[in-house]
mmCIF file of C-alpha atoms in Angstrom:
data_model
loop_
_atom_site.group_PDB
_atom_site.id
_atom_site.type_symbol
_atom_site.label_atom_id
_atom_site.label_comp_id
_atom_site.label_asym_id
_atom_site.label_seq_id
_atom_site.Cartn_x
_atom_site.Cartn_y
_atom_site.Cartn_z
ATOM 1 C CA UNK Y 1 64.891 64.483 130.163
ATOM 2 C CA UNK Y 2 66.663 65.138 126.562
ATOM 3 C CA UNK Y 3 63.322 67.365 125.888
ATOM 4 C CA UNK Y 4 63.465 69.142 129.227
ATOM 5 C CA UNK Y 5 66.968 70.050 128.724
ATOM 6 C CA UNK Y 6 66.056 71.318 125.226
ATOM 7 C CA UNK Y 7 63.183 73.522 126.822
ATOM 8 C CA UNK Y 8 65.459 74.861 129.091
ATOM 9 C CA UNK Y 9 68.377 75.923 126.326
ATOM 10 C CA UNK Y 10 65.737 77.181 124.346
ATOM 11 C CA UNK Y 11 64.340 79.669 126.808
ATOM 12 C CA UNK Y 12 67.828 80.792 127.985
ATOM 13 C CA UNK Y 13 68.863 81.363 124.419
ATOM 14 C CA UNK Y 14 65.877 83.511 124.082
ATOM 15 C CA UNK Y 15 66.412 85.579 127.381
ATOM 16 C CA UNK Y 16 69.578 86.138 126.688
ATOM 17 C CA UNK Y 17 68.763 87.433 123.304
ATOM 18 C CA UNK Y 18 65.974 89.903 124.958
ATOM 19 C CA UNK Y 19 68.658 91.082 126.821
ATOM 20 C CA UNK Y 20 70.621 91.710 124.471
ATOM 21 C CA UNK Y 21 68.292 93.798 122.361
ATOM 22 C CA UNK Y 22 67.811 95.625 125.253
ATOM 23 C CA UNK Y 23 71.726 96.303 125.967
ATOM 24 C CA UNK Y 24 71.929 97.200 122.285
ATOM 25 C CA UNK Y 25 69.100 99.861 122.337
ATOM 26 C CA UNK Y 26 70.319 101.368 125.486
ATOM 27 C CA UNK Y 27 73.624 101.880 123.967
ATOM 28 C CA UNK Y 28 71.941 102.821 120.428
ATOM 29 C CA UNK Y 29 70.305 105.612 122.531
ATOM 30 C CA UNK Y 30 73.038 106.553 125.203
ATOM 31 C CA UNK Y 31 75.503 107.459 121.855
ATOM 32 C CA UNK Y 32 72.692 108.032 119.840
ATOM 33 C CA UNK Y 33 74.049 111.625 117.362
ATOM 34 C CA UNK Y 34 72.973 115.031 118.694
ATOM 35 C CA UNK Y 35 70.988 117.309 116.139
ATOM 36 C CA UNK Y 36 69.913 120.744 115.860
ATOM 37 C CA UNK Y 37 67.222 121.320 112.863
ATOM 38 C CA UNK Y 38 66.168 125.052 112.195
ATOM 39 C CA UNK Y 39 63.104 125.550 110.287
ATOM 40 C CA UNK Y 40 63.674 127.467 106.906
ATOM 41 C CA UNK Y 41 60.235 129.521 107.404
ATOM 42 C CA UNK Y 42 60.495 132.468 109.522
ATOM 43 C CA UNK Y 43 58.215 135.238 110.712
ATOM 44 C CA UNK Y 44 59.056 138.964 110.936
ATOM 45 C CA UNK Y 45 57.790 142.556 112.316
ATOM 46 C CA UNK Y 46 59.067 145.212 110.711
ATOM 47 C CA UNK Y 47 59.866 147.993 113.660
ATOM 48 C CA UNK Y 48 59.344 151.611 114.119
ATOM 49 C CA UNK Y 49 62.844 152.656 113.316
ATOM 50 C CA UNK Y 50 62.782 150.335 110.563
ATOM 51 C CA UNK Y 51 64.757 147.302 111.742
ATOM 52 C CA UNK Y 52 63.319 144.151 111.662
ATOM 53 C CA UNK Y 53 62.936 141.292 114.186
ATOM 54 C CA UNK Y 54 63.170 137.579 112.895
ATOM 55 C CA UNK Y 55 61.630 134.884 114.799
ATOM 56 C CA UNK Y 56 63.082 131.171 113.840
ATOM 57 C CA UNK Y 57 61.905 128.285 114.831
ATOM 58 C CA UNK Y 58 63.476 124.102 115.222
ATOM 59 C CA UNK Y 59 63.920 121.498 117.059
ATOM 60 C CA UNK Y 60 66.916 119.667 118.837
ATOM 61 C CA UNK Y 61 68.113 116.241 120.424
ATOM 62 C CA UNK Y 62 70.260 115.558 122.933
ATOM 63 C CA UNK Y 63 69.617 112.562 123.836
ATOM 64 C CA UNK Y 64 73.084 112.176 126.608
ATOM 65 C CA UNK Y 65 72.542 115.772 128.294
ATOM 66 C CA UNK Y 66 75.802 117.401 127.219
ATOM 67 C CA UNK Y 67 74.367 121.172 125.867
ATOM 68 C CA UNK Y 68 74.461 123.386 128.953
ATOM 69 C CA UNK Y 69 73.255 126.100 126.746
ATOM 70 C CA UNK Y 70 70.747 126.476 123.608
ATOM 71 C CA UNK Y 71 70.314 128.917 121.246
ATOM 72 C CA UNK Y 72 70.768 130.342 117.899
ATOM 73 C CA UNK Y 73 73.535 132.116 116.322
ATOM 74 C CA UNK Y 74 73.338 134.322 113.246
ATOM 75 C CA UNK Y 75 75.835 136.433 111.196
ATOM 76 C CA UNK Y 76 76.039 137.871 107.633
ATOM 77 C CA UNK Y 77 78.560 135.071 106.473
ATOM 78 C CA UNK Y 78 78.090 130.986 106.118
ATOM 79 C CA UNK Y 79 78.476 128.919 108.994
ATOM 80 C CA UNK Y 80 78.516 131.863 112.175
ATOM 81 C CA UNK Y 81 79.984 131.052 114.993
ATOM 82 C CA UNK Y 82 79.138 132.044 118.818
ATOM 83 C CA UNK Y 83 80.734 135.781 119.923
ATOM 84 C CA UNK Y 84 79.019 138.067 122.574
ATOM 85 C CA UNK Y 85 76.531 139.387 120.593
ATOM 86 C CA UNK Y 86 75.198 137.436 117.699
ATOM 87 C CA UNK Y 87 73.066 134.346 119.637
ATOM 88 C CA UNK Y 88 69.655 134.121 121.305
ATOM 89 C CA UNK Y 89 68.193 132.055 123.821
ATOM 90 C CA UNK Y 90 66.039 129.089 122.032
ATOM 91 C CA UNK Y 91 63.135 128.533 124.418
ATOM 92 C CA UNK Y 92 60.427 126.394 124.041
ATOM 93 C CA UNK Y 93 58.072 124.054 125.861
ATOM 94 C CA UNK Y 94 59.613 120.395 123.954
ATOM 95 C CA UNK Y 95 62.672 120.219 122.708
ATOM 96 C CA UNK Y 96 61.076 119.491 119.508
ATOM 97 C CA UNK Y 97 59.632 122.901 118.951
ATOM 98 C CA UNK Y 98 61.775 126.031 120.051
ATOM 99 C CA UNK Y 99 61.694 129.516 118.926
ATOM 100 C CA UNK Y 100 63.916 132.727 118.835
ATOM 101 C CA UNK Y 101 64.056 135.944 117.824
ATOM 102 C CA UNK Y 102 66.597 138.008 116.519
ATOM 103 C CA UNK Y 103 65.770 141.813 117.657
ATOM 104 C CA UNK Y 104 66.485 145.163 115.558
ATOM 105 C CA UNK Y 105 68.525 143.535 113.193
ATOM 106 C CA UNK Y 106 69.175 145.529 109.928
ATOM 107 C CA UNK Y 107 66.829 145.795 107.226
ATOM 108 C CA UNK Y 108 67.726 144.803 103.334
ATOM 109 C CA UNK Y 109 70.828 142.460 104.873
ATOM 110 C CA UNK Y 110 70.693 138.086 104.215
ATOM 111 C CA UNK Y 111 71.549 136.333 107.259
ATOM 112 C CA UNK Y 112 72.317 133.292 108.462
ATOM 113 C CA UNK Y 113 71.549 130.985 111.274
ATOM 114 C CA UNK Y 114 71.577 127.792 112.946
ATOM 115 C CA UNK Y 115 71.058 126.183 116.367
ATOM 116 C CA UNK Y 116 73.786 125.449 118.843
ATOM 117 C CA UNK Y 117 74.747 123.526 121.868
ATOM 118 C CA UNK Y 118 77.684 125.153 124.472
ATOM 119 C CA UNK Y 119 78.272 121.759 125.556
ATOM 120 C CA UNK Y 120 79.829 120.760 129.274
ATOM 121 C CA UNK Y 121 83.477 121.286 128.048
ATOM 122 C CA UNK Y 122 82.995 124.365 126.434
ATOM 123 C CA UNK Y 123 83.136 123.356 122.854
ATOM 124 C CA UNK Y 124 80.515 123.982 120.353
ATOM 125 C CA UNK Y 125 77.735 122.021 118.404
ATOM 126 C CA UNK Y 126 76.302 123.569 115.759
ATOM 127 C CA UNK Y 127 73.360 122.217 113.812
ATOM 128 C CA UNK Y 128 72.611 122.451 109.799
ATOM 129 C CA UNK Y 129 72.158 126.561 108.571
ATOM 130 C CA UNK Y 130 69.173 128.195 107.115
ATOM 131 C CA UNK Y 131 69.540 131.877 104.918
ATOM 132 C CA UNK Y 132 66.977 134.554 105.358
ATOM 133 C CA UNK Y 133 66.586 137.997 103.979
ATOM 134 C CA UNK Y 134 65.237 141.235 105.819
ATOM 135 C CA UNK Y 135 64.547 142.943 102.818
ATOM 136 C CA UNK Y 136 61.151 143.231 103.694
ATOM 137 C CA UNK Y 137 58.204 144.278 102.385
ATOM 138 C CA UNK Y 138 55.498 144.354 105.200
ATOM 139 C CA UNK Y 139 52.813 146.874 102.586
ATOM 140 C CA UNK Y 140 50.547 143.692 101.987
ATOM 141 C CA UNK Y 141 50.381 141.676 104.967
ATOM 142 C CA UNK Y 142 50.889 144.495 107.872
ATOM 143 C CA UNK Y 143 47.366 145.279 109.826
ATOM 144 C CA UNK Y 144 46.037 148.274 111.764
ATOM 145 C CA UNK Y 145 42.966 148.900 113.533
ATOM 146 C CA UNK Y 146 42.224 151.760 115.971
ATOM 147 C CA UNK Y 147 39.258 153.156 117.411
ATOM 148 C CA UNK Y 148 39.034 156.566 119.338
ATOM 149 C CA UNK Y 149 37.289 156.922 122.895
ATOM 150 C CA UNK Y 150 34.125 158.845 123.104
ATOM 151 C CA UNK Y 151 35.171 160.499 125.832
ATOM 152 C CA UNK Y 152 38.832 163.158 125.802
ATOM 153 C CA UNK Y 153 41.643 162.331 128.900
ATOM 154 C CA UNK Y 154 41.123 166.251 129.766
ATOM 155 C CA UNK Y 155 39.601 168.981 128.211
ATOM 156 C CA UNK Y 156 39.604 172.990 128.607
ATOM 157 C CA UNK Y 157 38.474 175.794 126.311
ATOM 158 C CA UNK Y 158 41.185 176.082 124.387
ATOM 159 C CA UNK Y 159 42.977 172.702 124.726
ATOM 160 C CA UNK Y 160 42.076 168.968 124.811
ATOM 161 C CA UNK Y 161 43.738 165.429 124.921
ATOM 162 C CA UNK Y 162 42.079 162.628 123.148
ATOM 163 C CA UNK Y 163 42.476 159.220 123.532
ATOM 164 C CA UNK Y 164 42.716 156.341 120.916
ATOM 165 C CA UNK Y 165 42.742 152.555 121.450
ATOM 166 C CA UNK Y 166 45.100 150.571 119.197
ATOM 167 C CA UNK Y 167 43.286 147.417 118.550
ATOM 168 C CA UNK Y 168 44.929 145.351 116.237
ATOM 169 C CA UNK Y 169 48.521 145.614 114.981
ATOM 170 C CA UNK Y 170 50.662 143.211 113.001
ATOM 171 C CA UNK Y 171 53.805 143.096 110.793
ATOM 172 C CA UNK Y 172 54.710 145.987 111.384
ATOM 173 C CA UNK Y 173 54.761 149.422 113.466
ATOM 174 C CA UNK Y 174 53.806 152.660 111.907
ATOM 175 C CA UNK Y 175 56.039 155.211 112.592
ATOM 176 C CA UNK Y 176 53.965 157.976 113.229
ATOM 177 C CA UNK Y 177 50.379 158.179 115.633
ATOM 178 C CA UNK Y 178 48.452 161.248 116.476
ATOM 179 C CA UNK Y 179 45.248 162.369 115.511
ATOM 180 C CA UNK Y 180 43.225 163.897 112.202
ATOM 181 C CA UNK Y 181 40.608 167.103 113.655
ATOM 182 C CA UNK Y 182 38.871 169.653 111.994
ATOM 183 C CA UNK Y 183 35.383 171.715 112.772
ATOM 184 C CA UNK Y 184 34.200 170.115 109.906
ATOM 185 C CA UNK Y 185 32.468 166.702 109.622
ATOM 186 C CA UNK Y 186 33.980 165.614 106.174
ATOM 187 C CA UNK Y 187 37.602 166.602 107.532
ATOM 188 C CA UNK Y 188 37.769 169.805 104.871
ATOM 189 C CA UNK Y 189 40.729 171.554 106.208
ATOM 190 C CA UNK Y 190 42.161 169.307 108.893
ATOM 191 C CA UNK Y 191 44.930 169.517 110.738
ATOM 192 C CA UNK Y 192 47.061 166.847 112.192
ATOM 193 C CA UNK Y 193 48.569 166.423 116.138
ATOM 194 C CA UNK Y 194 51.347 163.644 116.273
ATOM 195 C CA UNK Y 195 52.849 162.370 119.708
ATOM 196 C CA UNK Y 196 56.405 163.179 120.074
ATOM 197 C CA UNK Y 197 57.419 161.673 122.897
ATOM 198 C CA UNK Y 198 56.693 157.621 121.916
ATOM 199 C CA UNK Y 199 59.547 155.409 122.340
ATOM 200 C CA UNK Y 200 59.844 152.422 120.972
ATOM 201 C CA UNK Y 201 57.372 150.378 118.440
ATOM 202 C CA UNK Y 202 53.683 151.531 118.498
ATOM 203 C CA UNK Y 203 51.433 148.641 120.979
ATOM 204 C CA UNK Y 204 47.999 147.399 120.959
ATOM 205 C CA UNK Y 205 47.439 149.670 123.797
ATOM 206 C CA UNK Y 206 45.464 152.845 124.935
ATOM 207 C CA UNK Y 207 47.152 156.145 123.722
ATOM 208 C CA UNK Y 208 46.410 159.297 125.672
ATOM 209 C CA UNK Y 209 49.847 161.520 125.196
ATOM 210 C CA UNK Y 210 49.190 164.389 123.085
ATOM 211 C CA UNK Y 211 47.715 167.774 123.942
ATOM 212 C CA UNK Y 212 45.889 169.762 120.979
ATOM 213 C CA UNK Y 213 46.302 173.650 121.720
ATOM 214 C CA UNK Y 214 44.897 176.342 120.240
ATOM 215 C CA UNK Y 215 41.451 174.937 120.007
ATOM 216 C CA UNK Y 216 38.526 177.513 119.945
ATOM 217 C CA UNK Y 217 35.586 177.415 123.163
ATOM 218 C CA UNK Y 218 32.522 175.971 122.896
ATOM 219 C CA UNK Y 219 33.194 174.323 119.581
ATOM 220 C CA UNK Y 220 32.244 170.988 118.511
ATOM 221 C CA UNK Y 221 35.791 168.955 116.624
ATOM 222 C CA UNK Y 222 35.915 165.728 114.713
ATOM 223 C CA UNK Y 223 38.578 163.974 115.499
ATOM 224 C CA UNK Y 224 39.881 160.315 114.113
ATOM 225 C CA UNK Y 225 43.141 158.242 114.525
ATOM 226 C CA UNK Y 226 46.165 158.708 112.323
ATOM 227 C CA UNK Y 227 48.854 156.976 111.665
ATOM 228 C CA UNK Y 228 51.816 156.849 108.752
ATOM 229 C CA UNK Y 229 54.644 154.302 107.985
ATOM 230 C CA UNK Y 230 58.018 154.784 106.709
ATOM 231 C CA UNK Y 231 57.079 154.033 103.464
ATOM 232 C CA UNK Y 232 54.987 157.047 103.671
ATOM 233 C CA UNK Y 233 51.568 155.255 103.726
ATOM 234 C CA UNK Y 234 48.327 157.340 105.876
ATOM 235 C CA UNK Y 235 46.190 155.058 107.401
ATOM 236 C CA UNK Y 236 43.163 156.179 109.793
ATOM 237 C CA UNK Y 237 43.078 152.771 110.979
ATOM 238 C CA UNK Y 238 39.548 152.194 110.228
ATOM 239 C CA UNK Y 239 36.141 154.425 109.932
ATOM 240 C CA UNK Y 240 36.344 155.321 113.667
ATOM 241 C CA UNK Y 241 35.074 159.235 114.737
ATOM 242 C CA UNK Y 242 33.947 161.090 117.661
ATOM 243 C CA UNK Y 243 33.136 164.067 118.306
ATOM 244 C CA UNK Y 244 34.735 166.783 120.981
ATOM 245 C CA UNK Y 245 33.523 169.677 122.263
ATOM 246 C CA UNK Y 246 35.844 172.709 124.356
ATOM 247 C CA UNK Y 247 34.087 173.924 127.572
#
């Protein structure tokens, strides 16, 4: 009996003490500290106007539910805090990896940033800051790659519209995109026809906008993509030319 009753203790001592581990981790977890980590590397494109966007990256726990609202906040001093115009949504599949990016944000400025909860009561939780600086020099990493179409959008004796395809584009926009055409097949004496009426950053898209007057009938022009960035750099985007002929 004296060994029964010794069994028993023993195995109420230990379910108690299971519980209790498991009380302890549920209140470890229900009051466990919120956190908001943003990565230090960032990514960039450098726009047509010359602005930059940033995109940040982090990561965030909230392990009792209080942020009603996640994002990040940036400003040119330490430590910025939440106004109407300096945060961005952080969106994300996990909460462990979220992204954001700041858009048209000035160029040659350092900035600073870090995540943030609006929490249920309307106060604030902000996480650790990172610095980052848009003085940015896209000249060695930024791509281009455009091809022209063999065939023109419309075409008359004396005027024509081309078309390019912009293939590839990355870290940054040119500013400028048109067209390079002469009669002559190594470009001697070219002239150059530049849309006018782009908005915005320069896409991986089709580009058909631009009409050439002036053109001569029944002759044969060599035309190839061109492009220039604000830091005054030509790029034909590649070895890409057709030829065009007036009716």
């Amino acid at each position: 009996m004296r060994n029964l009753m010794k069994g028993l203790l023993i195995c109420v001592i230990t379910l108690m003490a299971v519980s209790c581990s498991k009380e302890d981790n549920l209140n470890a977890n229900q009051f466990a500290k919120k956190s908001f980590v943003t990565k230090k590397a960032t990514d960039f494109f450098v726009n047509r106007d010359g602005s930059v966007n940033v995109t940040v990256n982090g990561g965030f726990q909230d392990p009792r539910g209080e942020g009603e609202e996640r994002g990040f906040v940036y400003g040119e001093s330490s430590n910025p805090l939440v106004n109407l115009n300096n945060t961005i949504v952080a969106a994300g599949p996990i909460q462990e990896n979220v992204f954001g990016v700041f858009r048209n944000i000035a160029k040659g400025k350092v900035y600073y940033v870090r995540g943030y909860f609006r929490l249920k009561n309307g106060s604030y939780f902000y996480g650790k800051e990172i610095v980052f600086n848009t003085n940015i020099d896209a000249s060695k990493t930024r791509k281009l790659s455009m091809e022209m179409l063999a065939k023109p959008h419309w075409v008359s004796s004396t005027e024509m519209t081309p078309q390019l395809d912009v293939t590839e584009l990355e870290k940054e926009s040119p500013k400028e995109i048109g067209f390079e055409y002469s009669v002559n097949k190594d470009f001697s004496n070219s002239k150059k026809a530049l849309a006018t009426d782009i908005k915005g950053n320069i896409f991986v898209t089709k580009y058909a906008v631009l009409v050439i007057k002036g053109l001569t009938a029944k002759t044969t022009y060599y035309f190839r993509p061109y492009a220039e960035y604000n830091d005054g750099t030509i790029t034909n985007g590649g070895k890409s030319v057709v030829e065009l002929t007036t009716k």
